[in-house]
JSON list of N, CA and C in Angstrom, two decimals:
[
{"chain": "A", "resi": 8, "resn": "UNK", "atom": "N", "xyz": [24.06, 173.43, 93.95]},
{"chain": "A", "resi": 8, "resn": "UNK", "atom": "CA", "xyz": [25.61, 173.02, 93.32]},
{"chain": "A", "resi": 8, "resn": "UNK", "atom": "C", "xyz": [26.06, 173.80, 92.08]},
{"chain": "A", "resi": 9, "resn": "UNK", "atom": "N", "xyz": [26.79, 174.50, 92.70]},
{"chain": "A", "resi": 9, "resn": "UNK", "atom": "CA", "xyz": [28.16, 175.43, 91.85]},
{"chain": "A", "resi": 9, "resn": "UNK", "atom": "C", "xyz": [29.43, 175.48, 91.79]},
{"chain": "A", "resi": 10, "resn": "UNK", "atom": "N", "xyz": [29.65, 176.38, 90.89]},
{"chain": "A", "resi": 10, "resn": "UNK", "atom": "CA", "xyz": [31.36, 175.99, 90.74]},
{"chain": "A", "resi": 10, "resn": "UNK", "atom": "C", "xyz": [31.82, 174.96, 91.44]},
{"chain": "A", "resi": 11, "resn": "UNK", "atom": "N", "xyz": [31.52, 174.29, 90.30]},
{"chain": "A", "resi": 11, "resn": "UNK", "atom": "CA", "xyz": [32.14, 172.52, 90.11]},
{"chain": "A", "resi": 11, "resn": "UNK", "atom": "C", "xyz": [33.35, 172.58, 89.47]},
{"chain": "A", "resi": 12, "resn": "UNK", "atom": "N", "xyz": [34.43, 171.89, 90.48]},
{"chain": "A", "resi": 12, "resn": "UNK", "atom": "CA", "xyz": [35.27, 171.78, 89.90]},
{"chain": "A", "resi": 12, "resn": "UNK", "atom": "C", "xyz": [35.40, 170.07, 90.18]},
{"chain": "A", "resi": 13, "resn": "UNK", "atom": "N", "xyz": [36.79, 169.35, 88.59]},
{"chain": "A", "resi": 13, "resn": "UNK", "atom": "CA", "xyz": [37.37, 168.74, 89.39]},
{"chain": "A", "resi": 13, "resn": "UNK", "atom": "C", "xyz": [38.66, 168.86, 89.91]},
{"chain": "A", "resi": 14, "resn": "UNK", "atom": "N", "xyz": [38.90, 167.91, 91.33]},
{"chain": "A", "resi": 14, "resn": "UNK", "atom": "CA", "xyz": [40.46, 168.01, 91.21]},
{"chain": "A", "resi": 14, "resn": "UNK", "atom": "C", "xyz": [40.97, 167.03, 91.47]},
{"chain": "A", "resi": 15, "resn": "UNK", "atom": "N", "xyz": [42.84, 167.18, 91.25]},
{"chain": "A", "resi": 15, "resn": "UNK", "atom": "CA", "xyz": [43.18, 166.41, 91.25]},
{"chain": "A", "resi": 15, "resn": "UNK", "atom": "C", "xyz": [45.04, 166.28, 92.16]},
{"chain": "A", "resi": 16, "resn": "UNK", "atom": "N", "xyz": [44.64, 167.47, 93.12]},
{"chain": "A", "resi": 16, "resn": "UNK", "atom": "CA", "xyz": [45.13, 167.84, 93.99]},
{"chain": "A", "resi": 16, "resn": "UNK", "atom": "C", "xyz": [45.06, 167.78, 95.11]},
{"chain": "A", "resi": 17, "resn": "UNK", "atom": "N", "xyz": [43.86, 167.33, 95.71]},
{"chain": "A", "resi": 17, "resn": "UNK", "atom": "CA", "xyz": [43.16, 167.90, 96.88]},
{"chain": "A", "resi": 17, "resn": "UNK", "atom": "C", "xyz": [44.25, 166.91, 97.89]},
{"chain": "A", "resi": 18, "resn": "UNK", "atom": "N", "xyz": [44.61, 166.17, 97.67]},
{"chain": "A", "resi": 18, "resn": "UNK", "atom": "CA", "xyz": [45.49, 165.55, 98.89]},
{"chain": "A", "resi": 18, "resn": "UNK", "atom": "C", "xyz": [46.69, 166.55, 99.34]},
{"chain": "A", "resi": 19, "resn": "UNK", "atom": "N", "xyz": [47.50, 167.39, 98.72]},
{"chain": "A", "resi": 19, "resn": "UNK", "atom": "CA", "xyz": [48.37, 168.14, 98.90]},
{"chain": "A", "resi": 19, "resn": "UNK", "atom": "C", "xyz": [47.45, 168.84, 99.44]},
{"chain": "A", "resi": 20, "resn": "UNK", "atom": "N", "xyz": [45.88, 170.06, 98.96]},
{"chain": "A", "resi": 20, "resn": "UNK", "atom": "CA", "xyz": [45.49, 170.71, 99.97]},
{"chain": "A", "resi": 20, "resn": "UNK", "atom": "C", "xyz": [45.03, 170.60, 101.25]},
{"chain": "A", "resi": 21, "resn": "UNK", "atom": "N", "xyz": [44.95, 169.17, 101.51]},
{"chain": "A", "resi": 21, "resn": "UNK", "atom": "CA", "xyz": [44.19, 168.92, 102.98]},
{"chain": "A", "resi": 21, "resn": "UNK", "atom": "C", "xyz": [45.45, 169.14, 104.05]},
{"chain": "A", "resi": 22, "resn": "UNK", "atom": "N", "xyz": [47.05, 168.81, 103.38]},
{"chain": "A", "resi": 22, "resn": "UNK", "atom": "CA", "xyz": [47.97, 169.32, 104.48]},
{"chain": "A", "resi": 22, "resn": "UNK", "atom": "C", "xyz": [48.22, 170.27, 104.66]},
{"chain": "A", "resi": 23, "resn": "UNK", "atom": "N", "xyz": [47.96, 171.49, 103.83]},
{"chain": "A", "resi": 23, "resn": "UNK", "atom": "CA", "xyz": [48.06, 173.36, 103.97]},
{"chain": "A", "resi": 23, "resn": "UNK", "atom": "C", "xyz": [46.96, 174.29, 104.26]},
{"chain": "A", "resi": 24, "resn": "UNK", "atom": "N", "xyz": [45.66, 173.74, 104.16]},
{"chain": "A", "resi": 24, "resn": "UNK", "atom": "CA", "xyz": [44.15, 173.63, 104.97]},
{"chain": "A", "resi": 24, "resn": "UNK", "atom": "C", "xyz": [43.37, 173.29, 105.88]},
{"chain": "A", "resi": 25, "resn": "UNK", "atom": "N", "xyz": [43.06, 173.96, 106.18]},
{"chain": "A", "resi": 25, "resn": "UNK", "atom": "CA", "xyz": [42.11, 173.50, 107.24]},
{"chain": "A", "resi": 25, "resn": "UNK", "atom": "C", "xyz": [40.54, 173.11, 106.74]},
{"chain": "A", "resi": 26, "resn": "UNK", "atom": "N", "xyz": [40.45, 171.94, 106.58]},
{"chain": "A", "resi": 26, "resn": "UNK", "atom": "CA", "xyz": [38.91, 171.11, 106.51]},
{"chain": "A", "resi": 26, "resn": "UNK", "atom": "C", "xyz": [38.11, 170.57, 107.47]},
{"chain": "A", "resi": 27, "resn": "UNK", "atom": "N", "xyz": [36.95, 170.44, 107.49]},
{"chain": "A", "resi": 27, "resn": "UNK", "atom": "CA", "xyz": [36.54, 169.57, 108.54]},
{"chain": "A", "resi": 27, "resn": "UNK", "atom": "C", "xyz": [35.81, 168.28, 107.69]},
{"chain": "A", "resi": 28, "resn": "UNK", "atom": "N", "xyz": [35.96, 167.27, 108.23]},
{"chain": "A", "resi": 28, "resn": "UNK", "atom": "CA", "xyz": [36.01, 165.88, 107.51]},
{"chain": "A", "resi": 28, "resn": "UNK", "atom": "C", "xyz": [34.45, 165.27, 108.26]},
{"chain": "A", "resi": 29, "resn": "UNK", "atom": "N", "xyz": [33.60, 165.39, 107.22]},
{"chain": "A", "resi": 29, "resn": "UNK", "atom": "CA", "xyz": [32.51, 165.15, 107.23]},
{"chain": "A", "resi": 29, "resn": "UNK", "atom": "C", "xyz": [31.73, 163.51, 107.33]},
{"chain": "A", "resi": 30, "resn": "UNK", "atom": "N", "xyz": [31.75, 163.02, 108.22]},
{"chain": "A", "resi": 30, "resn": "UNK", "atom": "CA", "xyz": [30.95, 161.30, 108.43]},
{"chain": "A", "resi": 30, "resn": "UNK", "atom": "C", "xyz": [30.29, 161.13, 107.03]},
{"chain": "A", "resi": 31, "resn": "UNK", "atom": "N", "xyz": [30.61, 160.07, 106.60]},
{"chain": "A", "resi": 31, "resn": "UNK", "atom": "CA", "xyz": [29.91, 159.60, 105.01]},
{"chain": "A", "resi": 31, "resn": "UNK", "atom": "C", "xyz": [28.59, 158.98, 105.38]},
{"chain": "A", "resi": 32, "resn": "UNK", "atom": "N", "xyz": [27.48, 158.69, 104.70]},
{"chain": "A", "resi": 32, "resn": "UNK", "atom": "CA", "xyz": [26.40, 158.33, 104.99]},
{"chain": "A", "resi": 32, "resn": "UNK", "atom": "C", "xyz": [26.94, 157.17, 104.84]},
{"chain": "A", "resi": 33, "resn": "UNK", "atom": "N", "xyz": [25.66, 155.96, 105.48]},
{"chain": "A", "resi": 33, "resn": "UNK", "atom": "CA", "xyz": [25.96, 154.37, 105.48]},
{"chain": "A", "resi": 33, "resn": "UNK", "atom": "C", "xyz": [26.02, 154.41, 104.14]},
{"chain": "A", "resi": 34, "resn": "UNK", "atom": "N", "xyz": [26.65, 152.80, 103.33]},
{"chain": "A", "resi": 34, "resn": "UNK", "atom": "CA", "xyz": [26.10, 152.61, 101.93]},
{"chain": "A", "resi": 34, "resn": "UNK", "atom": "C", "xyz": [27.38, 153.93, 101.39]},
{"chain": "A", "resi": 35, "resn": "UNK", "atom": "N", "xyz": [27.93, 155.18, 101.25]},
{"chain": "A", "resi": 35, "resn": "UNK", "atom": "CA", "xyz": [28.75, 155.41, 100.87]},
{"chain": "A", "resi": 35, "resn": "UNK", "atom": "C", "xyz": [29.93, 156.10, 101.81]},
{"chain": "A", "resi": 36, "resn": "UNK", "atom": "N", "xyz": [29.89, 154.67, 102.28]},
{"chain": "A", "resi": 36, "resn": "UNK", "atom": "CA", "xyz": [31.70, 154.82, 102.70]},
{"chain": "A", "resi": 36, "resn": "UNK", "atom": "C", "xyz": [32.92, 154.43, 101.58]},
{"chain": "A", "resi": 37, "resn": "UNK", "atom": "N", "xyz": [32.40, 154.73, 101.03]},
{"chain": "A", "resi": 37, "resn": "UNK", "atom": "CA", "xyz": [33.30, 154.81, 99.69]},
{"chain": "A", "resi": 37, "resn": "UNK", "atom": "C", "xyz": [34.40, 156.22, 99.33]},
{"chain": "A", "resi": 38, "resn": "UNK", "atom": "N", "xyz": [33.08, 157.29, 100.00]},
{"chain": "A", "resi": 38, "resn": "UNK", "atom": "CA", "xyz": [33.28, 158.82, 99.39]},
{"chain": "A", "resi": 38, "resn": "UNK", "atom": "C", "xyz": [34.16, 158.88, 100.94]},
{"chain": "A", "resi": 39, "resn": "UNK", "atom": "N", "xyz": [34.45, 160.59, 100.47]},
{"chain": "A", "resi": 39, "resn": "UNK", "atom": "CA", "xyz": [35.03, 160.71, 101.79]},
{"chain": "A", "resi": 39, "resn": "UNK", "atom": "C", "xyz": [35.04, 162.66, 101.53]},
{"chain": "A", "resi": 40, "resn": "UNK", "atom": "N", "xyz": [34.14, 162.83, 102.67]},
{"chain": "A", "resi": 40, "resn": "UNK", "atom": "CA", "xyz": [33.56, 164.49, 102.30]},
{"chain": "A", "resi": 40, "resn": "UNK", "atom": "C", "xyz": [34.48, 165.57, 103.04]},
{"chain": "A", "resi": 41, "resn": "UNK", "atom": "N", "xyz": [34.64, 166.36, 103.04]},
{"chain": "A", "resi": 41, "resn": "UNK", "atom": "CA", "xyz": [34.98, 167.33, 103.20]},
{"chain": "A", "resi": 41, "resn": "UNK", "atom": "C", "xyz": [34.54, 168.88, 103.29]},
{"chain": "A", "resi": 42, "resn": "UNK", "atom": "N", "xyz": [34.54, 169.82, 104.24]},
{"chain": "A", "resi": 42, "resn": "UNK", "atom": "CA", "xyz": [33.89, 171.31, 104.21]},
{"chain": "A", "resi": 42, "resn": "UNK", "atom": "C", "xyz": [35.50, 172.07, 104.46]},
{"chain": "A", "resi": 43, "resn": "UNK", "atom": "N", "xyz": [35.06, 172.98, 104.18]},
{"chain": "A", "resi": 43, "resn": "UNK", "atom": "CA", "xyz": [36.46, 174.37, 103.76]},
{"chain": "A", "resi": 43, "resn": "UNK", "atom": "C", "xyz": [35.91, 175.37, 103.30]},
{"chain": "A", "resi": 44, "resn": "UNK", "atom": "N", "xyz": [35.82, 176.58, 103.89]},
{"chain": "A", "resi": 44, "resn": "UNK", "atom": "CA", "xyz": [35.35, 177.64, 103.58]},
{"chain": "A", "resi": 44, "resn": "UNK", "atom": "C", "xyz": [33.73, 177.61, 102.71]},
{"chain": "A", "resi": 45, "resn": "UNK", "atom": "N", "xyz": [33.75, 177.73, 101.68]},
{"chain": "A", "resi": 45, "resn": "UNK", "atom": "CA", "xyz": [32.59, 178.11, 100.91]},
{"chain": "A", "resi": 45, "resn": "UNK", "atom": "C", "xyz": [31.34, 176.57, 99.77]},
{"chain": "A", "resi": 46, "resn": "UNK", "atom": "N", "xyz": [32.93, 175.58, 100.54]},
{"chain": "A", "resi": 46, "resn": "UNK", "atom": "CA", "xyz": [32.88, 174.43, 99.91]},
{"chain": "A", "resi": 46, "resn": "UNK", "atom": "C", "xyz": [32.89, 173.51, 100.27]},
{"chain": "A", "resi": 47, "resn": "UNK", "atom": "N", "xyz": [31.98, 172.56, 99.40]},
{"chain": "A", "resi": 47, "resn": "UNK", "atom": "CA", "xyz": [32.10, 170.73, 99.63]},
{"chain": "A", "resi": 47, "resn": "UNK", "atom": "C", "xyz": [33.05, 170.69, 99.06]},
{"chain": "A", "resi": 48, "resn": "UNK", "atom": "N", "xyz": [33.95, 169.59, 99.45]},
{"chain": "A", "resi": 48, "resn": "UNK", "atom": "CA", "xyz": [34.26, 168.15, 98.61]},
{"chain": "A", "resi": 48, "resn": "UNK", "atom": "C", "xyz": [34.20, 166.60, 99.15]},
{"chain": "A", "resi": 49, "resn": "UNK", "atom": "N", "xyz": [34.11, 166.72, 97.76]},
{"chain": "A", "resi": 49, "resn": "UNK", "atom": "CA", "xyz": [33.94, 164.63, 97.85]},
{"chain": "A", "resi": 49, "resn": "UNK", "atom": "C", "xyz": [34.76, 164.04, 97.51]},
{"chain": "A", "resi": 50, "resn": "UNK", "atom": "N", "xyz": [35.74, 162.52, 97.50]},
{"chain": "A", "resi": 50, "resn": "UNK", "atom": "CA", "xyz": [36.89, 161.97, 96.82]},
{"chain": "A", "resi": 50, "resn": "UNK", "atom": "C", "xyz": [36.20, 160.87, 97.01]},
{"chain": "A", "resi": 51, "resn": "UNK", "atom": "N", "xyz": [36.70, 160.25, 95.77]},
{"chain": "A", "resi": 51, "resn": "UNK", "atom": "CA", "xyz": [36.55, 159.16, 95.60]},
{"chain": "A", "resi": 51, "resn": "UNK", "atom": "C", "xyz": [37.29, 157.73, 95.89]},
{"chain": "A", "resi": 52, "resn": "UNK", "atom": "N", "xyz": [36.87, 156.88, 95.66]},
{"chain": "A", "resi": 52, "resn": "UNK", "atom": "CA", "xyz": [38.17, 155.45, 95.70]},
{"chain": "A", "resi": 52, "resn": "UNK", "atom": "C", "xyz": [39.56, 155.88, 95.28]},
{"chain": "A", "resi": 53, "resn": "UNK", "atom": "N", "xyz": [39.07, 156.48, 93.92]},
{"chain": "A", "resi": 53, "resn": "UNK", "atom": "CA", "xyz": [40.36, 156.64, 92.80]},
{"chain": "A", "resi": 53, "resn": "UNK", "atom": "C", "xyz": [41.28, 158.31, 93.22]},
{"chain": "A", "resi": 54, "resn": "UNK", "atom": "N", "xyz": [41.07, 158.30, 93.81]},
{"chain": "A", "resi": 54, "resn": "UNK", "atom": "CA", "xyz": [41.74, 159.68, 94.88]},
{"chain": "A", "resi": 54, "resn": "UNK", "atom": "C", "xyz": [41.38, 161.09, 93.46]},
{"chain": "A", "resi": 55, "resn": "UNK", "atom": "N", "xyz": [40.35, 161.15, 92.56]},
{"chain": "A", "resi": 55, "resn": "UNK", "atom": "CA", "xyz": [39.15, 162.13, 92.16]},
{"chain": "A", "resi": 55, "resn": "UNK", "atom": "C", "xyz": [38.35, 162.87, 93.34]},
{"chain": "A", "resi": 56, "resn": "UNK", "atom": "N", "xyz": [38.44, 164.07, 93.30]},
{"chain": "A", "resi": 56, "resn": "UNK", "atom": "CA", "xyz": [37.96, 164.53, 94.31]},
{"chain": "A", "resi": 56, "resn": "UNK", "atom": "C", "xyz": [36.98, 166.06, 92.95]},
{"chain": "A", "resi": 57, "resn": "UNK", "atom": "N", "xyz": [35.62, 165.92, 93.53]},
{"chain": "A", "resi": 57, "resn": "UNK", "atom": "CA", "xyz": [34.92, 166.74, 93.38]},
{"chain": "A", "resi": 57, "resn": "UNK", "atom": "C", "xyz": [34.64, 167.88, 94.52]},
{"chain": "A", "resi": 58, "resn": "UNK", "atom": "N", "xyz": [34.60, 169.66, 93.96]},
{"chain": "A", "resi": 58, "resn": "UNK", "atom": "CA", "xyz": [34.43, 170.56, 94.86]},
{"chain": "A", "resi": 58, "resn": "UNK", "atom": "C", "xyz": [33.54, 171.31, 94.45]},
{"chain": "A", "resi": 59, "resn": "UNK", "atom": "N", "xyz": [32.41, 171.95, 94.90]},
{"chain": "A", "resi": 59, "resn": "UNK", "atom": "CA", "xyz": [31.57, 172.48, 94.75]},
{"chain": "A", "resi": 59, "resn": "UNK", "atom": "C", "xyz": [30.97, 173.50, 96.12]},
{"chain": "A", "resi": 60, "resn": "UNK", "atom": "N", "xyz": [30.46, 174.66, 95.69]},
{"chain": "A", "resi": 60, "resn": "UNK", "atom": "CA", "xyz": [29.63, 175.80, 96.49]},
{"chain": "A", "resi": 60, "resn": "UNK", "atom": "C", "xyz": [27.80, 175.34, 96.85]},
{"chain": "A", "resi": 61, "resn": "UNK", "atom": "N", "xyz": [27.66, 175.77, 97.49]},
{"chain": "A", "resi": 61, "resn": "UNK", "atom": "CA", "xyz": [26.09, 175.92, 97.84]},
{"chain": "A", "resi": 61, "resn": "UNK", "atom": "C", "xyz": [25.84, 177.19, 98.04]},
{"chain": "A", "resi": 62, "resn": "UNK", "atom": "N", "xyz": [24.55, 177.71, 97.69]},
{"chain": "A", "resi": 62, "resn": "UNK", "atom": "CA", "xyz": [23.59, 178.78, 97.91]},
{"chain": "A", "resi": 62, "resn": "UNK", "atom": "C", "xyz": [23.47, 178.15, 99.97]},
{"chain": "A", "resi": 63, "resn": "UNK", "atom": "N", "xyz": [24.17, 179.59, 100.59]},
{"chain": "A", "resi": 63, "resn": "UNK", "atom": "CA", "xyz": [23.44, 179.84, 101.82]},
{"chain": "A", "resi": 63, "resn": "UNK", "atom": "C", "xyz": [23.71, 178.40, 102.60]},
{"chain": "A", "resi": 64, "resn": "UNK", "atom": "N", "xyz": [25.44, 178.17, 102.55]},
{"chain": "A", "resi": 64, "resn": "UNK", "atom": "CA", "xyz": [26.14, 177.05, 102.61]},
{"chain": "A", "resi": 64, "resn": "UNK", "atom": "C", "xyz": [26.30, 177.11, 104.54]},
{"chain": "A", "resi": 65, "resn": "UNK", "atom": "N", "xyz": [25.98, 176.35, 105.19]},
{"chain": "A", "resi": 65, "resn": "UNK", "atom": "CA", "xyz": [26.29, 176.04, 106.46]},
{"chain": "A", "resi": 65, "resn": "UNK", "atom": "C", "xyz": [26.22, 174.69, 106.85]},
{"chain": "A", "resi": 66, "resn": "UNK", "atom": "N", "xyz": [27.63, 174.26, 107.01]},
{"chain": "A", "resi": 66, "resn": "UNK", "atom": "CA", "xyz": [27.81, 172.25, 107.83]},
{"chain": "A", "resi": 66, "resn": "UNK", "atom": "C", "xyz": [27.07, 171.72, 108.75]},
{"chain": "A", "resi": 67, "resn": "UNK", "atom": "N", "xyz": [25.78, 172.77, 109.44]},
{"chain": "A", "resi": 67, "resn": "UNK", "atom": "CA", "xyz": [25.00, 172.41, 109.98]},
{"chain": "A", "resi": 67, "resn": "UNK", "atom": "C", "xyz": [23.62, 171.82, 109.41]},
{"chain": "A", "resi": 68, "resn": "UNK", "atom": "N", "xyz": [23.62, 172.43, 108.23]},
{"chain": "A", "resi": 68, "resn": "UNK", "atom": "CA", "xyz": [22.82, 172.15, 106.77]},
{"chain": "A", "resi": 68, "resn": "UNK", "atom": "C", "xyz": [22.88, 170.79, 106.56]},
{"chain": "A", "resi": 69, "resn": "UNK", "atom": "N", "xyz": [23.73, 170.42, 106.35]},
{"chain": "A", "resi": 69, "resn": "UNK", "atom": "CA", "xyz": [24.17, 169.28, 105.63]},
{"chain": "A", "resi": 69, "resn": "UNK", "atom": "C", "xyz": [23.68, 167.93, 106.14]},
{"chain": "A", "resi": 70, "resn": "UNK", "atom": "N", "xyz": [22.95, 166.81, 105.60]},
{"chain": "A", "resi": 70, "resn": "UNK", "atom": "CA", "xyz": [22.34, 165.24, 105.96]},
{"chain": "A", "resi": 70, "resn": "UNK", "atom": "C", "xyz": [23.06, 164.62, 105.15]},
{"chain": "A", "resi": 71, "resn": "UNK", "atom": "N", "xyz": [22.76, 163.06, 105.61]},
{"chain": "A", "resi": 71, "resn": "UNK", "atom": "CA", "xyz": [22.93, 162.15, 104.63]},
{"chain": "A", "resi": 71, "resn": "UNK", "atom": "C", "xyz": [22.03, 162.15, 103.30]},
{"chain": "A", "resi": 72, "resn": "UNK", "atom": "N", "xyz": [20.95, 162.21, 103.52]},
{"chain": "A", "resi": 72, "resn": "UNK", "atom": "CA", "xyz": [20.23, 162.60, 102.29]},
{"chain": "A", "resi": 72, "resn": "UNK", "atom": "C", "xyz": [20.26, 163.71, 101.14]},
{"chain": "A", "resi": 73, "resn": "UNK", "atom": "N", "xyz": [21.38, 164.54, 101.89]},
{"chain": "A", "resi": 73, "resn": "UNK", "atom": "CA", "xyz": [21.59, 165.52, 100.58]},
{"chain": "A", "resi": 73, "resn": "UNK", "atom": "C", "xyz": [22.90, 165.69, 100.24]},
{"chain": "A", "resi": 74, "resn": "UNK", "atom": "N", "xyz": [23.90, 164.92, 100.91]},
{"chain": "A", "resi": 74, "resn": "UNK", "atom": "CA", "xyz": [24.75, 163.58, 100.73]},
{"chain": "A", "resi": 74, "resn": "UNK", "atom": "C", "xyz": [24.53, 162.95, 99.37]},
{"chain": "A", "resi": 75, "resn": "UNK", "atom": "N", "xyz": [24.02, 162.39, 99.56]},
{"chain": "A", "resi": 75, "resn": "UNK", "atom": "CA", "xyz": [23.20, 161.25, 98.39]},
{"chain": "A", "resi": 75, "resn": "UNK", "atom": "C", "xyz": [23.16, 162.51, 97.68]},
{"chain": "A", "resi": 76, "resn": "UNK", "atom": "N", "xyz": [22.64, 163.13, 97.56]},
{"chain": "A", "resi": 76, "resn": "UNK", "atom": "CA", "xyz": [21.86, 163.83, 96.33]},
{"chain": "A", "resi": 76, "resn": "UNK", "atom": "C", "xyz": [23.29, 164.69, 95.67]},
{"chain": "A", "resi": 77, "resn": "UNK", "atom": "N", "xyz": [23.99, 164.60, 96.49]},
{"chain": "A", "resi": 77, "resn": "UNK", "atom": "CA", "xyz": [25.02, 165.64, 95.56]},
{"chain": "A", "resi": 77, "resn": "UNK", "atom": "C", "xyz": [25.77, 164.39, 94.77]},
{"chain": "A", "resi": 78, "resn": "UNK", "atom": "N", "xyz": [25.93, 163.17, 95.27]},
{"chain": "A", "resi": 78, "resn": "UNK", "atom": "CA", "xyz": [27.02, 162.16, 94.89]},
{"chain": "A", "resi": 78, "resn": "UNK", "atom": "C", "xyz": [25.74, 161.80, 93.79]},
{"chain": "A", "resi": 79, "resn": "UNK", "atom": "N", "xyz": [24.73, 162.22, 93.92]},
{"chain": "A", "resi": 79, "resn": "UNK", "atom": "CA", "xyz": [23.80, 161.35, 92.44]},
{"chain": "A", "resi": 79, "resn": "UNK", "atom": "C", "xyz": [24.01, 162.65, 91.40]},
{"chain": "A", "resi": 80, "resn": "UNK", "atom": "N", "xyz": [23.82, 163.70, 91.29]},
{"chain": "A", "resi": 80, "resn": "UNK", "atom": "CA", "xyz": [24.14, 164.96, 90.68]},
{"chain": "A", "resi": 80, "resn": "UNK", "atom": "C", "xyz": [25.72, 164.79, 90.17]},
{"chain": "A", "resi": 81, "resn": "UNK", "atom": "N", "xyz": [26.25, 164.10, 90.90]},
{"chain": "A", "resi": 81, "resn": "UNK", "atom": "CA", "xyz": [27.90, 164.15, 90.27]},
{"chain": "A", "resi": 81, "resn": "UNK", "atom": "C", "xyz": [28.08, 163.08, 89.46]},
{"chain": "A", "resi": 82, "resn": "UNK", "atom": "N", "xyz": [27.07, 162.00, 89.48]},
{"chain": "A", "resi": 82, "resn": "UNK", "atom": "CA", "xyz": [27.00, 160.91, 88.60]},
{"chain": "A", "resi": 82, "resn": "UNK", "atom": "C", "xyz": [26.76, 161.29, 87.55]},
{"chain": "A", "resi": 83, "resn": "UNK", "atom": "N", "xyz": [25.87, 161.68, 87.52]},
{"chain": "A", "resi": 83, "resn": "UNK", "atom": "CA", "xyz": [24.84, 162.60, 86.31]},
{"chain": "A", "resi": 83, "resn": "UNK", "atom": "C", "xyz": [25.53, 163.01, 85.23]},
{"chain": "A", "resi": 84, "resn": "UNK", "atom": "N", "xyz": [27.04, 164.29, 86.21]},
{"chain": "A", "resi": 84, "resn": "UNK", "atom": "CA", "xyz": [27.55, 165.01, 85.64]},
{"chain": "A", "resi": 84, "resn": "UNK", "atom": "C", "xyz": [28.68, 164.37, 85.06]},
{"chain": "A", "resi": 85, "resn": "UNK", "atom": "N", "xyz": [29.59, 163.22, 85.99]},
{"chain": "A", "resi": 85, "resn": "UNK", "atom": "CA", "xyz": [30.71, 162.56, 85.69]},
{"chain": "A", "resi": 85, "resn": "UNK", "atom": "C", "xyz": [30.77, 161.36, 86.10]},
{"chain": "A", "resi": 86, "resn": "UNK", "atom": "N", "xyz": [30.01, 160.45, 84.66]},
{"chain": "A", "resi": 86, "resn": "UNK", "atom": "CA", "xyz": [29.46, 159.04, 84.97]},
{"chain": "A", "resi": 86, "resn": "UNK", "atom": "C", "xyz": [31.26, 158.29, 85.96]},
{"chain": "A", "resi": 87, "resn": "UNK", "atom": "N", "xyz": [31.75, 158.49, 85.32]},
{"chain": "A", "resi": 87, "resn": "UNK", "atom": "CA", "xyz": [32.69, 157.83, 85.80]},
{"chain": "A", "resi": 87, "resn": "UNK", "atom": "C", "xyz": [33.17, 157.99, 87.25]},
{"chain": "A", "resi": 88, "resn": "UNK", "atom": "N", "xyz": [32.94, 159.00, 87.84]},
{"chain": "A", "resi": 88, "resn": "UNK", "atom": "CA", "xyz": [33.42, 159.25, 89.08]},
{"chain": "A", "resi": 88, "resn": "UNK", "atom": "C", "xyz": [32.64, 157.97, 89.89]}
]
């Protein structure tokens, strides 16, 4: 995970930029996951969104285990997320 940012205006961005919504893994339905450009966006139920980039990013490489790992890492950095 690189270039980690917390966004508070993500809903406004989704109205102007085309993002690909990814399915939430079982047990993580309270999170919404989007991919756009070179970034992954993970939003929680509190309307907080974390944006980060990945090396050699391809949406085909995204797995449920990968998403779980990202959310675990986000919680270590931002426990209230």
